[in-house]
Coordinates of C-alpha atoms in Angstrom, one line a residue:
X1 CA 18.3 40.1 -22.5
X2 CA 15.7 38.7 -23.4
X3 CA 11.9 38.9 -22.0
X4 CA 11.8 37.5 -18.5
X5 CA 9.0 35.1 -18.0
X6 CA 6.9 34.2 -14.9
X7 CA 8.9 31.6 -12.4
X8 CA 8.5 28.0 -13.9
X9 CA 5.9 26.8 -11.8
X10 CA 3.8 29.9 -11.7
X11 CA 0.1 28.6 -11.8
X12 CA 0.6 25.3 -10.0
X13 CA -1.4 24.5 -6.6
X14 CA 0.2 22.5 -3.7
X15 CA -0.8 21.1 -0.4
X16 CA 1.5 20.1 2.1
X17 CA 0.6 18.5 4.9
X18 CA 3.0 19.7 7.8
X19 CA 6.1 17.9 8.7
X20 CA 9.6 18.3 9.2
X21 CA 12.9 18.8 7.5
X22 CA 12.4 16.6 4.1
X23 CA 9.0 17.2 3.6
X24 CA 8.7 20.7 4.0
X25 CA 12.3 21.2 1.6
X26 CA 10.5 19.4 -0.8
X27 CA 7.6 21.7 -0.8
X28 CA 10.4 25.1 -0.5
X29 CA 11.8 23.9 -3.9
X30 CA 8.1 24.0 -5.8
X31 CA 7.5 27.3 -4.2
X32 CA 11.0 28.9 -5.2
X33 CA 9.8 28.1 -8.3
X34 CA 6.9 29.8 -8.3
X35 CA 4.4 27.3 -7.4
X36 CA 2.0 28.4 -4.7
X37 CA 1.8 26.2 -1.3
X38 CA -0.5 26.2 1.2
X39 CA 0.5 24.7 4.3
X40 CA -1.9 22.1 6.2
X41 CA -1.5 22.4 9.9
X42 CA -2.7 20.7 12.8
X43 CA -5.3 22.8 14.3
X44 CA -3.7 21.8 17.6
X45 CA -0.8 23.9 16.9
X46 CA -2.7 27.4 16.5
X47 CA -2.0 29.0 20.0
X48 CA -0.1 31.7 18.0
X49 CA 3.1 30.0 18.0
X50 CA 5.3 28.7 15.0
X51 CA 5.6 25.1 14.1
X52 CA 9.4 23.9 14.3
X53 CA 9.6 24.0 10.6
X54 CA 11.9 27.0 9.0
X55 CA 11.8 26.1 5.4
X56 CA 8.6 27.9 4.7
X57 CA 9.4 30.9 2.2
X58 CA 6.7 31.6 -0.3
X59 CA 4.3 29.5 1.3
X60 CA 0.8 30.1 3.3
X61 CA -1.0 27.8 6.4
X62 CA -4.4 26.6 7.4
X63 CA -4.6 24.7 10.1
X64 CA -7.3 22.1 10.1
X65 CA -8.3 19.5 12.5
X66 CA -7.8 16.2 10.3
X67 CA -9.4 13.9 13.5
X68 CA -12.8 15.6 12.4
X69 CA -15.1 15.1 9.2
X70 CA -15.5 18.7 9.3
X71 CA -11.8 19.0 8.7
X72 CA -11.0 16.1 5.9
X73 CA -13.6 17.7 4.1
X74 CA -12.1 20.9 4.1
X75 CA -8.9 18.9 2.7
X76 CA -10.9 17.1 0.4
X77 CA -12.5 20.3 -1.1
X78 CA -9.2 21.9 -2.0
X79 CA -8.2 18.8 -3.8
X80 CA -11.1 18.8 -5.4
X81 CA -11.1 22.3 -6.7
X82 CA -8.1 22.2 -8.8
X83 CA -5.1 21.0 -6.2
X84 CA -2.2 19.9 -8.4
X85 CA 0.2 18.5 -5.9
X86 CA -0.4 16.8 -2.3
X87 CA 2.9 16.3 -0.2
X88 CA 2.4 13.3 2.2
X89 CA 5.3 13.3 4.8
X90 CA 3.8 10.8 7.0
X91 CA 4.7 7.6 7.8
X92 CA 2.8 4.7 6.1
X93 CA -0.9 4.5 6.7
X94 CA -1.4 7.9 8.5
X95 CA -3.3 9.6 5.8
X96 CA -4.9 6.2 5.0
X97 CA -6.3 6.1 8.0
X98 CA -7.9 9.9 8.1
X99 CA -9.8 8.6 4.7
X100 CA -7.3 11.0 2.7
X101 CA -5.4 8.1 1.3
X102 CA -4.4 8.1 -2.4
X103 CA -7.1 6.1 -3.8
X104 CA -9.7 8.0 -2.1
X105 CA -8.1 11.7 -3.1
X106 CA -7.7 10.6 -6.4
X107 CA -10.8 9.8 -7.2
X108 CA -11.8 12.9 -6.3
X109 CA -9.3 14.8 -8.6
X110 CA -7.4 12.2 -11.0
X111 CA -5.2 15.2 -12.2
X112 CA -3.6 15.1 -8.5
X113 CA 0.1 14.3 -7.7
X114 CA -0.1 12.3 -4.6
X115 CA 3.9 12.8 -3.4
X116 CA 4.8 10.6 -0.5
X117 CA 7.9 10.6 1.3
X118 CA 9.1 8.1 3.7
X119 CA 12.5 7.2 5.5
X120 CA 12.7 3.7 5.2
X121 CA 10.9 1.7 2.2
X122 CA 7.2 0.8 2.2
X123 CA 7.9 -2.8 1.1
X124 CA 10.7 -3.1 3.2
X125 CA 11.9 -4.8 6.7
X126 CA 11.9 -1.4 8.5
X127 CA 9.1 0.0 7.2
X128 CA 7.3 0.1 10.1
X129 CA 9.9 1.4 12.4
X130 CA 10.9 4.9 12.9
X131 CA 14.2 6.6 12.3
X132 CA 15.8 9.9 11.1
X133 CA 18.4 10.7 8.6
X134 CA 21.6 8.7 10.6
X135 CA 19.1 5.1 10.2
X136 CA 18.5 5.5 6.3
X137 CA 22.0 6.1 5.3
X138 CA 23.5 3.2 7.2
X139 CA 21.0 0.6 5.8
X140 CA 21.0 2.0 2.4
X141 CA 24.6 1.2 3.0
X142 CA 26.0 4.9 2.0
X143 CA 27.2 5.6 5.7
X144 CA 29.5 2.4 5.3
X145 CA 31.7 4.8 3.4
X146 CA 31.7 7.8 5.3
X147 CA 34.2 8.7 7.8
X148 CA 37.7 8.1 8.6
X149 CA 40.2 4.6 8.2
X150 CA 40.7 4.8 12.3
X151 CA 36.9 5.8 13.4
X152 CA 33.3 4.9 13.1
X153 CA 31.2 5.9 10.2
X154 CA 30.7 9.4 10.3
X155 CA 26.9 11.1 9.2
X156 CA 27.3 14.5 6.9
X157 CA 24.7 16.0 9.2
X158 CA 21.3 15.6 8.0
X159 CA 22.1 16.4 4.3
X160 CA 22.2 12.9 2.6
X161 CA 18.9 11.1 3.6
X162 CA 16.6 14.1 4.7
X163 CA 17.4 16.5 2.0
X164 CA 19.2 15.3 -1.2
X165 CA 18.3 11.6 -1.0
X166 CA 14.5 12.7 0.2
X167 CA 13.0 16.3 -0.1
X168 CA 15.3 16.9 -3.6
X169 CA 14.4 13.4 -4.7
X170 CA 11.0 13.7 -4.0
X171 CA 10.6 17.3 -6.0
X172 CA 12.5 15.6 -8.8
X173 CA 9.5 12.8 -8.8
X174 CA 6.6 15.4 -8.9
X175 CA 8.7 17.8 -11.8
X176 CA 8.1 13.9 -13.6
X177 CA 4.9 13.8 -12.6
X178 CA 3.6 16.9 -13.9
X179 CA 5.7 16.6 -17.3
X180 CA 3.6 13.0 -17.5
X181 CA 0.3 14.9 -17.1
X182 CA 1.0 17.2 -19.7
X183 CA 0.7 14.3 -21.9
X184 CA -1.7 11.8 -20.2
X185 CA -3.7 14.6 -18.0
X186 CA -3.9 11.9 -15.4
X187 CA -2.1 12.6 -12.0
X188 CA -0.6 9.8 -10.1
X189 CA 1.2 8.4 -6.5
X190 CA 5.4 9.8 -6.6
X191 CA 6.5 7.8 -3.7
X192 CA 10.2 8.3 -2.5
X193 CA 11.9 7.1 0.3
X194 CA 15.4 8.2 1.5
X195 CA 17.0 4.6 1.5
X196 CA 17.3 4.4 -2.3
X197 CA 17.5 8.0 -2.3
X198 CA 20.5 8.2 -0.5
X199 CA 21.5 4.6 -2.6
X200 CA 20.7 6.4 -5.4
X201 CA 23.0 9.1 -4.9
X202 CA 25.9 6.6 -3.8
X203 CA 26.2 4.7 -7.2
X204 CA 29.5 6.4 -8.3
X205 CA 31.4 5.2 -4.9
X206 CA 29.2 2.1 -4.8
X207 CA 30.8 1.0 -8.1
X208 CA 34.0 2.2 -6.6
X209 CA 34.1 -0.6 -4.2
X210 CA 34.3 -3.2 -7.1
X211 CA 36.3 -0.8 -9.8
X212 CA 39.3 -0.1 -7.3
X213 CA 38.4 3.7 -6.9
X214 CA 37.3 2.8 -3.4
X215 CA 38.2 -1.0 -2.7
X216 CA 41.1 0.0 0.4
X217 CA 38.4 0.2 2.7
X218 CA 36.8 3.5 3.8
X219 CA 38.9 6.3 4.6
X220 CA 41.8 4.9 2.9
X221 CA 41.0 6.0 -0.9
X222 CA 41.3 8.8 -3.2
X223 CA 38.1 10.4 -2.7
X224 CA 37.1 9.4 1.2
X225 CA 39.9 11.0 2.9
X226 CA 42.6 8.5 2.7
X227 CA 44.8 11.0 -0.2
X228 CA 46.9 13.8 1.0
X229 CA 46.1 16.0 -1.6
X230 CA 42.4 15.6 -1.3
X231 CA 41.9 16.3 2.1
X232 CA 41.4 19.4 4.2
X233 CA 44.3 21.1 6.5
X234 CA 44.4 23.7 9.2
X235 CA 46.0 26.8 8.7
X236 CA 48.7 29.1 11.2
X237 CA 45.3 31.1 12.6
X238 CA 43.3 27.5 13.3
X239 CA 41.1 27.9 10.0
X240 CA 41.3 25.5 7.3
X241 CA 42.1 25.0 3.6
X242 CA 40.7 22.4 1.1
X243 CA 42.8 20.2 -1.6
X244 CA 41.4 18.5 -4.8
X245 CA 44.7 18.4 -6.7
X246 CA 43.9 15.1 -8.4
X247 CA 45.0 15.2 -11.9
X248 CA 48.9 16.1 -12.5
X249 CA 48.8 19.4 -13.8
X250 CA 47.1 20.6 -10.7
X251 CA 49.1 19.2 -8.1
X252 CA 52.1 20.7 -10.0
X253 CA 50.6 23.6 -9.4
X254 CA 49.6 22.9 -5.6
X255 CA 53.0 21.8 -4.4
X256 CA 54.5 24.6 -6.6
X257 CA 52.5 27.1 -4.3
X258 CA 53.5 25.0 -1.0
X259 CA 56.9 25.5 -2.0
X260 CA 57.4 21.9 -2.3
X261 CA 58.3 21.2 -5.8
X262 CA 61.6 19.4 -6.5
X263 CA 60.9 17.1 -4.1
X264 CA 59.6 14.2 -6.1
X265 CA 56.3 14.3 -4.8
X266 CA 55.0 13.9 -8.2
X267 CA 56.1 10.6 -8.7
X268 CA 54.9 9.3 -5.3
X269 CA 51.4 10.5 -6.2
X270 CA 49.6 7.0 -5.8
X271 CA 52.4 5.5 -4.0
X272 CA 49.7 4.5 -0.7
X273 CA 52.8 3.8 1.5
X274 CA 53.9 7.2 0.8
X275 CA 50.7 8.8 1.8
X276 CA 51.5 9.0 5.3
X277 CA 54.3 11.0 5.3
X278 CA 52.9 13.4 2.6
X279 CA 50.1 13.9 4.8
X280 CA 52.6 14.9 7.4
X281 CA 54.4 17.6 5.0
X282 CA 51.5 19.1 3.9
X283 CA 50.1 19.3 7.3
X284 CA 52.9 20.9 8.7
X285 CA 53.2 23.2 5.6
X286 CA 49.5 24.8 5.5
X287 CA 50.2 25.4 9.4
X288 CA 53.0 28.2 8.4
X289 CA 50.9 30.6 6.9
X290 CA 47.4 32.0 7.8
X291 CA 44.5 30.8 5.6
X292 CA 44.6 34.4 4.0
X293 CA 48.3 34.1 3.2
X294 CA 47.6 30.9 1.2
X295 CA 44.2 32.3 -0.6
X296 CA 47.1 35.2 -1.9
X297 CA 49.3 32.3 -3.4
X298 CA 45.9 29.8 -4.8
X299 CA 43.4 32.7 -5.5
X300 CA 43.5 32.3 -9.7
X301 CA 45.3 29.1 -10.1
X302 CA 44.9 25.8 -11.0
X303 CA 45.3 24.4 -7.9
X304 CA 42.3 23.0 -6.8
X305 CA 43.3 24.7 -3.7
X306 CA 40.2 26.7 -1.8
X307 CA 39.7 28.2 1.5
X308 CA 37.0 26.6 3.9
X309 CA 34.5 29.1 4.5
X310 CA 32.1 29.6 7.2
X311 CA 28.7 30.9 6.7
X312 CA 29.1 33.4 9.2
X313 CA 31.6 34.8 7.1
X314 CA 29.6 34.2 3.9
X315 CA 26.6 35.9 4.9
X316 CA 28.9 39.3 6.7
X317 CA 31.4 39.6 3.5
X318 CA 30.4 41.3 0.6
X319 CA 33.4 39.8 -1.3
X320 CA 32.5 36.4 -0.8
X321 CA 30.1 34.1 -2.9
X322 CA 28.0 33.7 0.0
X323 CA 24.4 35.1 -1.7
X324 CA 21.5 32.9 -1.4
X325 CA 20.7 32.4 -5.0
X326 CA 18.2 29.9 -6.5
X327 CA 20.2 26.6 -7.2
X328 CA 19.8 26.8 -10.9
X329 CA 19.5 29.9 -13.2
X330 CA 16.7 29.5 -16.1
X331 CA 17.7 32.2 -18.5
X332 CA 14.0 32.6 -19.7
X333 CA 11.7 32.0 -16.3
X334 CA 13.9 32.2 -13.2
X335 CA 13.1 31.1 -10.3
X336 CA 12.2 33.5 -6.9
X337 CA 14.7 35.6 -5.4
X338 CA 16.3 34.5 -1.9
X339 CA 18.3 37.1 -0.9
X340 CA 16.4 40.7 -0.4
X341 CA 17.8 43.2 -2.2
X342 CA 15.9 46.9 -3.2
X343 CA 14.1 46.3 -6.8
X344 CA 15.9 46.2 -10.0
X345 CA 19.6 46.2 -8.4
X346 CA 21.0 43.4 -9.2
X347 CA 20.3 40.8 -12.5
X348 CA 16.6 38.7 -12.3
X349 CA 18.1 35.9 -14.0
X350 CA 21.1 35.1 -12.2
X351 CA 19.9 36.2 -8.2
X352 CA 15.9 35.4 -8.9
X353 CA 13.0 37.0 -9.2
X354 CA 11.3 39.5 -6.9
X355 CA 12.6 41.1 -3.6
X356 CA 13.8 38.2 -1.6
X357 CA 12.9 36.8 1.6
X358 CA 13.1 37.8 5.3
X359 CA 16.4 36.3 6.7
X360 CA 18.2 36.5 2.9
X361 CA 18.3 32.6 3.4
X362 CA 20.5 32.8 6.4
X363 CA 17.4 33.0 9.1
X364 CA 14.4 30.4 8.7
X365 CA 11.8 33.0 8.9
X366 CA 8.7 30.9 10.8
X367 CA 5.4 30.3 9.7
X368 CA 2.6 30.6 11.9
X369 CA -0.7 28.1 11.7
X370 CA -2.8 29.6 9.1
X371 CA -0.9 32.7 8.5
X372 CA -1.5 33.9 4.6
X373 CA -4.2 31.2 4.6
X374 CA -6.7 33.4 3.5
X375 CA -5.5 35.2 1.3
X376 CA -3.9 32.0 -1.0
X377 CA -8.0 30.5 -0.8
X378 CA -9.2 33.3 -2.6
X379 CA -6.6 33.5 -5.0
X380 CA -7.1 29.8 -5.2
X381 CA -10.7 29.7 -5.5
X382 CA -12.2 33.1 -4.4
X383 CA -13.3 32.0 -1.4
X384 CA -14.4 34.3 1.6
X385 CA -14.6 33.5 5.4
X386 CA -18.2 33.9 5.8
X387 CA -19.6 32.3 2.9
X388 CA -17.3 30.0 1.5
X389 CA -15.5 28.8 4.8
X390 CA -14.8 29.9 8.5
X391 CA -12.4 29.5 11.4
X392 CA -13.5 27.4 14.5
X393 CA -11.2 27.2 17.7
X394 CA -8.6 27.5 15.1
X395 CA -9.4 25.1 12.6
X396 CA -10.5 26.1 8.6
X397 CA -14.1 24.6 8.0
X398 CA -16.3 24.6 5.3
X399 CA -19.4 26.8 5.7
X400 CA -22.0 24.6 5.6
X401 CA -23.3 25.0 1.6
X402 CA -19.8 24.9 0.3
X403 CA -19.8 21.3 0.1
X404 CA -21.9 18.3 -1.1
X405 CA -18.4 15.9 -0.3

C-alpha cells in the first residue's frame, strides 16, 4: 500500500457561525476531510447546554456576543489571523448588520473564502421570506416531480434542499474557491441557495419532462413510482423489498427469481396499460415470502432486487454494510474515520483515518458552546487565555492588547 498522507483539507481553518442543518453539514463535510472548524456560538447559549445542532463531529466552539463591539472584534481578529473559510448560514443581511459582511472581512483578509448559504435566492421574489426544505424544493420545481400519481406532491424528508442542494452544494463551492485561490492567491464570496441547488439536482428528471421519460405526469413514469419493476413491495413479514429491473436481462432475472417466467411479462414491460396488473401480480408474489427468503433468492444475482434495510438493523448487524464511512475514498489522503474502532484494526484508506467519533455516525454528539475552543485557538494562533483573550460571562473577548481592529 502506498504511504498514507494526512486528510486532504489538513491545515484549512474554518469559522462556522452556528446554525441548523445545511450550514453545519457543510462544515461537517470540511471537518471530515481534515479541516479545523471553530463554531461561533451566541454567548446567550452558554448556559452549559448544547445547541440542537448534531452535525458537530471534529469541531470545537467559541461563544461570542455578536451584538457587542468586543464580540465582533474577536471574530475580525480570527479572520485577520488567517482563517481560510467563513460559513454564513443566516438570512441575507444579518452579518452585514453586525459589521461582519463580506466587504468588511475580505478587506481584512483578502484570502478569505466567505461562504454564504440561503434557502431562497438572494435576488428572487422570496428572498426575504422564511422557509424550510419543503418550500425551497416547491419553488424550485423539484417537489412537483415527487409523490404518487393520485396523491399530493410528497417531500423526501429534508434531504433534497437542506443537505444535497444546500450543505453539500456549499461544500462544493468552498472547494472550488479554495482551488481558484491557489492560482489567484485571493479569496472570494461563495453563494449557494437551496432553490438553485435542488433545481440543479433535478436536471435529469426536468429534461425528462420533454424527452418522454417523465412526460406522463407525476407518479406515472419509469423512475417515479409508476413502473411496477421500479418499485418497493411489502414482504410476508411486513418488511420491504426494492426492485429496479429496468434492462431486459435484469428483468428476466427478476421474474425468474419470482417464479413468474413464461407468462409473457417481458413482452409487456413497456405496455403502460399492463402496468397496474403487473404491479398487482408483483405485490401478491412478494407477500408470499419473508424478506430473508427473498434475499436468499436474489442475493448474488443481477435481478436488481435488494432489501429495504432500516438503520436500526444496519447499526447492529455486522454482516450488513451499515458501518458509517467517509462518503468518498481517497487512496493517498483518506478522510477521517466516522465509526469508532481500535486503532489499526481496519483499513484506514477505506474506513478513514483515526479512531472515529462517538456515536459511530448514528448518534450525533452534541457540542456545548465554548467546548474545545481554547484548544483550537492555541493550535491555530498560539493564543493563551488571560494573555490573548478572556472569557467574560461566557463570551470570548480579546485581551486589551491583542488587537488594534
